[in-house]
Short mmCIF file of C-alpha atoms and ligand atoms in Angstrom, two decimals:
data_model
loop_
_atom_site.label_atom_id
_atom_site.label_comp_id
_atom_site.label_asym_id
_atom_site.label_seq_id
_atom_site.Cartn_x
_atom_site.Cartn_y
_atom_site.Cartn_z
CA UNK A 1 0.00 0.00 0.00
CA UNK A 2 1.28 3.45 -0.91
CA UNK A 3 2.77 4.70 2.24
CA UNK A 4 2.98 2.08 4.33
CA UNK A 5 5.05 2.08 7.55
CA UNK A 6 8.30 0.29 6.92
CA UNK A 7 9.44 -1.04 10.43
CA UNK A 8 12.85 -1.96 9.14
CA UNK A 9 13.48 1.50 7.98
CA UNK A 10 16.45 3.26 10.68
CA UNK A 11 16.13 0.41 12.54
CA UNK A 12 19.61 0.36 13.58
CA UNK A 13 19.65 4.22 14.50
CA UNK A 14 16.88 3.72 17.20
CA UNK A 15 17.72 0.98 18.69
CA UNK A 16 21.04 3.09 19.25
CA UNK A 17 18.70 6.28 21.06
CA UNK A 18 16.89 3.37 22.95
CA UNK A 19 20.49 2.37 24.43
CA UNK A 20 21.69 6.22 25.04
CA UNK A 21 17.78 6.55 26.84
CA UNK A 22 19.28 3.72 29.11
CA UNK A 23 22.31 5.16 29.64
CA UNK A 24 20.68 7.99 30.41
CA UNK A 25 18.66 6.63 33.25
CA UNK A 26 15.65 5.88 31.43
CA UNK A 27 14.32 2.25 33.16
CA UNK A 28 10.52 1.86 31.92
CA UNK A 29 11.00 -1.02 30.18
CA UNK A 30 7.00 -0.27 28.68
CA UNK A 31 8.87 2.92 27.47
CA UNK A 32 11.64 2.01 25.88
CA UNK A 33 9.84 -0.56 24.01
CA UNK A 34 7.43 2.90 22.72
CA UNK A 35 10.46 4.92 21.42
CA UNK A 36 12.05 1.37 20.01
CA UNK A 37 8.73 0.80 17.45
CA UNK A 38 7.24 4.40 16.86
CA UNK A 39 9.33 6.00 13.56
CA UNK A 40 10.11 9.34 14.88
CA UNK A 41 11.66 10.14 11.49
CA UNK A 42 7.99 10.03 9.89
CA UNK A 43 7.08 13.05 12.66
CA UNK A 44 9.96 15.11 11.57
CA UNK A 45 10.43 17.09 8.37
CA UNK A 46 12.19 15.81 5.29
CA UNK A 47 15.08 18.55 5.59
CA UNK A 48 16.09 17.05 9.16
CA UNK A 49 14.73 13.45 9.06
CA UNK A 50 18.91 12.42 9.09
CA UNK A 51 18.76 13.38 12.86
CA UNK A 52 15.73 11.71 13.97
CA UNK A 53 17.22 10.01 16.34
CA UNK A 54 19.68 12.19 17.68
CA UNK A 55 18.57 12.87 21.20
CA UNK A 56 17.63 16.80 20.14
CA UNK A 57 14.60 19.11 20.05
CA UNK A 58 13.63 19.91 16.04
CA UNK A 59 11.69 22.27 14.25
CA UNK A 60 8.71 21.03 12.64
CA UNK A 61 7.29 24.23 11.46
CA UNK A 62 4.77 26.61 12.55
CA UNK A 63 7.42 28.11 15.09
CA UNK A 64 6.93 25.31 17.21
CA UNK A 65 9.71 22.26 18.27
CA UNK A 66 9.35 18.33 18.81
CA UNK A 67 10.84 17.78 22.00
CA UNK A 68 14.28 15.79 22.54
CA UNK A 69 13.54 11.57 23.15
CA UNK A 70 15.04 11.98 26.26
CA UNK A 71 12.06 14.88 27.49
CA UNK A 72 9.39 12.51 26.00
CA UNK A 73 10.97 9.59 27.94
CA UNK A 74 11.10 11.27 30.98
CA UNK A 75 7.76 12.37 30.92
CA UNK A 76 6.21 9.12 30.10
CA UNK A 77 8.18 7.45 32.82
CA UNK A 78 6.85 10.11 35.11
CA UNK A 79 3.37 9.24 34.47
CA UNK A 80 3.69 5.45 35.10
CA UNK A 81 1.31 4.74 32.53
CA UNK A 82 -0.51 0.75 32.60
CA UNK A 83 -2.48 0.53 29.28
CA UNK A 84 -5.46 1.08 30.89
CA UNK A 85 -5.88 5.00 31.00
CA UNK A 86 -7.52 7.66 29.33
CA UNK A 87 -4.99 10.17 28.66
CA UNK A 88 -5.46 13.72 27.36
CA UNK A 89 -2.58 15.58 25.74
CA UNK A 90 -1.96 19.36 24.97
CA UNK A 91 -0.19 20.48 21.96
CA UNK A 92 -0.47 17.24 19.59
CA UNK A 93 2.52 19.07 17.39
CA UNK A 94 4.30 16.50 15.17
CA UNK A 95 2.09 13.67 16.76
CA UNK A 96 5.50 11.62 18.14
CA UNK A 97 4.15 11.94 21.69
CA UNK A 98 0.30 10.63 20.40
CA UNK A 99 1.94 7.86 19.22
CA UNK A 100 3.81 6.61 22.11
CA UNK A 101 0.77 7.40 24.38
CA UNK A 102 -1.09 5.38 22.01
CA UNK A 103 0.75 2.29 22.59
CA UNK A 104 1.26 2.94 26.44
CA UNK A 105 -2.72 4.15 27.02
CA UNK A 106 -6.29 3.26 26.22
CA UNK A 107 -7.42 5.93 24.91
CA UNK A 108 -5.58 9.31 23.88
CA UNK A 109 -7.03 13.06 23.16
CA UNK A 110 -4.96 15.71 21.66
CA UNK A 111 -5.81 19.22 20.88
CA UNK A 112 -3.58 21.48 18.65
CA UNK A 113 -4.46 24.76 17.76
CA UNK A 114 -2.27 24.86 14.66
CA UNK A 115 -4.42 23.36 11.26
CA UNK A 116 -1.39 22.72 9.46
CA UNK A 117 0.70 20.34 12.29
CA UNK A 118 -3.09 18.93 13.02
CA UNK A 119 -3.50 17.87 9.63
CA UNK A 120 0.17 16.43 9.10
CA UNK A 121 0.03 14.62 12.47
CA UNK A 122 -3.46 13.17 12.05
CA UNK A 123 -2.39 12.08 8.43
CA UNK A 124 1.09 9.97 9.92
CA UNK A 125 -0.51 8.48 13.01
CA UNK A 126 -2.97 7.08 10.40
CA UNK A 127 -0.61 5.54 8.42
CA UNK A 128 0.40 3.94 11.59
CA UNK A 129 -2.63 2.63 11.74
CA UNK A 130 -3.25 3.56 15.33
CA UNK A 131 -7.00 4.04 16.02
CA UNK A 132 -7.17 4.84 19.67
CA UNK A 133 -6.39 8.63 19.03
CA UNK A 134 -9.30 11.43 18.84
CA UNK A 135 -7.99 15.26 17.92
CA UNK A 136 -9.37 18.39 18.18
CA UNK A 137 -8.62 21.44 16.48
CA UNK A 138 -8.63 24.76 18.87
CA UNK A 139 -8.15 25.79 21.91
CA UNK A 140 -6.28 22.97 24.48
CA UNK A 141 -6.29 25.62 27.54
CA UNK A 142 -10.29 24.78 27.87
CA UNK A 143 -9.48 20.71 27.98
CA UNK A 144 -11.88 18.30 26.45
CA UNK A 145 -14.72 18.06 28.65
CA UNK A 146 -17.13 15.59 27.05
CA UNK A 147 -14.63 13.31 27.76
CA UNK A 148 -13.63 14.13 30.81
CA UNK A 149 -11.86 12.99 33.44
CA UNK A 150 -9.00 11.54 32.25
CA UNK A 151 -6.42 9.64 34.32
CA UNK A 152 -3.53 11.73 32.97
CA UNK A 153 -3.12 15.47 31.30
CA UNK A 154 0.00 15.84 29.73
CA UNK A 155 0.53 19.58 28.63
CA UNK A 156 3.37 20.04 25.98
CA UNK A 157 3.48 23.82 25.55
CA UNK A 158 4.47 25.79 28.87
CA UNK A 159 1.76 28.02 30.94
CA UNK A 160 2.16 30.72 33.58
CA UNK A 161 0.01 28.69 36.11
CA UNK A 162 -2.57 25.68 35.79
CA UNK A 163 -5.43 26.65 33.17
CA UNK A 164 -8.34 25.71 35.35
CA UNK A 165 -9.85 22.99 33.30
CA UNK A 166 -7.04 20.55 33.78
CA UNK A 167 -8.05 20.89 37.86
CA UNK A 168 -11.63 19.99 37.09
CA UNK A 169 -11.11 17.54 34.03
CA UNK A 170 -8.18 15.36 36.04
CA UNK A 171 -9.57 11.99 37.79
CA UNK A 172 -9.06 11.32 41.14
CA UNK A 173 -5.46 10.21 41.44
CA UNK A 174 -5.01 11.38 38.06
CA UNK A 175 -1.80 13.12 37.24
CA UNK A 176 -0.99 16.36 35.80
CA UNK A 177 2.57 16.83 34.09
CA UNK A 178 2.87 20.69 32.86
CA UNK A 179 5.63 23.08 32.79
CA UNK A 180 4.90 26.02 34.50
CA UNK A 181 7.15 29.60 34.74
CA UNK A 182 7.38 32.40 32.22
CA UNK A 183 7.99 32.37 28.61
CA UNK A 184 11.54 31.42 28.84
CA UNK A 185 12.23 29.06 31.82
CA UNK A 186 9.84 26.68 33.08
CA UNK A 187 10.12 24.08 35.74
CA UNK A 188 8.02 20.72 34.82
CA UNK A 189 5.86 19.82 37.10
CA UNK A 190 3.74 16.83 38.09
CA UNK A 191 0.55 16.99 39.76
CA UNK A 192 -1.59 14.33 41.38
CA UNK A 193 -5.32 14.98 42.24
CA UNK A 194 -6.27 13.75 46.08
CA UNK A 195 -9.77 14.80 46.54
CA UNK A 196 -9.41 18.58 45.98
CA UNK A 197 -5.77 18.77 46.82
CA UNK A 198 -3.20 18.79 43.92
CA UNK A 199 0.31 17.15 45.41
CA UNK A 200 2.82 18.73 43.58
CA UNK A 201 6.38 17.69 42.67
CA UNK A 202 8.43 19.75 40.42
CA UNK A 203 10.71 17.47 38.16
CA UNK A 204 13.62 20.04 36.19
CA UNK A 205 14.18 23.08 35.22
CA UNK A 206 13.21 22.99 31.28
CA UNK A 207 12.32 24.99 28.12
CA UNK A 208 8.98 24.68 26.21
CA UNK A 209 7.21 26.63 23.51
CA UNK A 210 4.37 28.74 25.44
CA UNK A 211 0.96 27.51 25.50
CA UNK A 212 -1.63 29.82 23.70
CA UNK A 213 -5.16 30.29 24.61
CA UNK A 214 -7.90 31.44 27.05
CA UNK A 215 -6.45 30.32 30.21
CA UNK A 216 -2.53 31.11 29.76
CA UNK A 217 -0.68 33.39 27.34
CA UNK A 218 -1.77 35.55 24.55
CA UNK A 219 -0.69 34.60 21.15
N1 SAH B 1 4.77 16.87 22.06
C1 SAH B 1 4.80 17.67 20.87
C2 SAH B 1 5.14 19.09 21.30
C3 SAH B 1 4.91 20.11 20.27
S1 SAH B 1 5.30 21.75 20.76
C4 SAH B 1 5.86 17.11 19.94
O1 SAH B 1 6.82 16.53 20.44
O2 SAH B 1 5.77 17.25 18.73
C5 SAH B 1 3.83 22.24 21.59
C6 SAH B 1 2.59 22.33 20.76
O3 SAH B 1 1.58 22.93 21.56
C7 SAH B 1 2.70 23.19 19.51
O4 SAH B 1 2.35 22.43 18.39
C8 SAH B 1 1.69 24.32 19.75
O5 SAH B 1 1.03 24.76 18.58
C9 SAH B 1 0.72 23.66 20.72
N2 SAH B 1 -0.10 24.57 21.52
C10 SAH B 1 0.24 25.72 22.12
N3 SAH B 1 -0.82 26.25 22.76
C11 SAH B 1 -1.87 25.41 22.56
C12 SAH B 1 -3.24 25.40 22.96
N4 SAH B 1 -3.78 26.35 23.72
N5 SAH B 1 -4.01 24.37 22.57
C13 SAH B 1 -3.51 23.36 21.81
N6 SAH B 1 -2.23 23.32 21.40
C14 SAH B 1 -1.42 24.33 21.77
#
């Protein structure tokens, strides 16, 4: 079929970021097998797909960055996913990070507010063939509350403080992983809902691309 996945293709060159994510610390074992069968090099574009698998943050147009392996590792490790959760991401971008939720989760949501990396996205997580994604086009600062709450909220765009939604949308022991700070410096942080309490532990100091919309900075 015409664009079918080829698993073989740069085989070699992830299985070599799977053993630097090691070396780096990364243990999930559910993880590592993610970022070993997801192609990153079909979320990337063509003019940079030769460093796919370098562990490095790339432009993928619109202004806005896929994050490094090792910051998607992290963060999935973080969230000690089981296959059994209902997971709503912020900031879809290339689609790298719906993919690896999609084989660590039940069921994933991701809003972008940017048509063209919605469109691109949606069109190589199809040719993946994974069908346990549902996108939205607009505004990811408001959540997704008809299908609400999810287990985990993973934002991928940095906010000044927690857009209120997230509070109200997050299941009881669900987790919230966001960077929050200004538009330069963030710290990531991870939330967990107890009853009306959020426990918070911050994680690292870290970089994002600022998240855009009602409840956080103006465009
Ligand atoms: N995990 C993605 C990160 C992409 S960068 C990846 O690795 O490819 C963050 C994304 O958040 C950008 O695509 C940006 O357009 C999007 N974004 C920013 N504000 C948003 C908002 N309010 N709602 C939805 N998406 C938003």
């Amino acid at each position: 079929m015409a664009g079918a996945v080829d698993p073989q293709e740069y085989r070699g060159a992830r299985r070599r970021l799977v053993e630097n994510l090691q070396q780096q610390g990364i243990r999930d074992l559910s993880v590592l097998h993610a970022i070993d069968s997801v192609p990153r090099h079909l979320f990337v574009p063509t003019g940079v797909r030769h460093r796919a698998y370098e562990d490095s943050a790339l432009p993928i147009g619109s202004g806005q960055t896929i994050s490094q392996p090792s910051i998607h590792a992290r963060y999935l490790e973080l969230l000690n996913l089981k296959g059994t959760e209902k997971v709503l991401e912020i900031g879809t971008g290339s689609g790298y990070q719906t993919a690896l939720l999609s084989r660590l989760a039940s069921q994933v949501f991701s809003i972008e507010r940017i048509p063209a990396l919605l469109e691109k996205a949606r069109e190589v997580l199809q040719q993946m063939k994974l069908n346990n994604i549902s996108f939205m086009l607009g505004d990811g600062t408001l959540g997704w509350s008809q299908f609400a709450p999810f287990d985990a909220i993973l934002v991928g765009a940095a906010a000044p403080e927690i857009p209120v939604a997230y509070v109200e949308q997050l299941a009881e022991g669900g987790r919230l992983l966001i960077p929050l700070g200004d538009r330069d410096e963030q710290v990531l942080s991870l939330f967990t809902r107890h009853g009306e309490k959020l426990e918070r532990r911050d994680i690292a100091p870290v970089r994002f691309v600022p998240l855009v919309g009602k409840h956080s900075w103006e465009s």
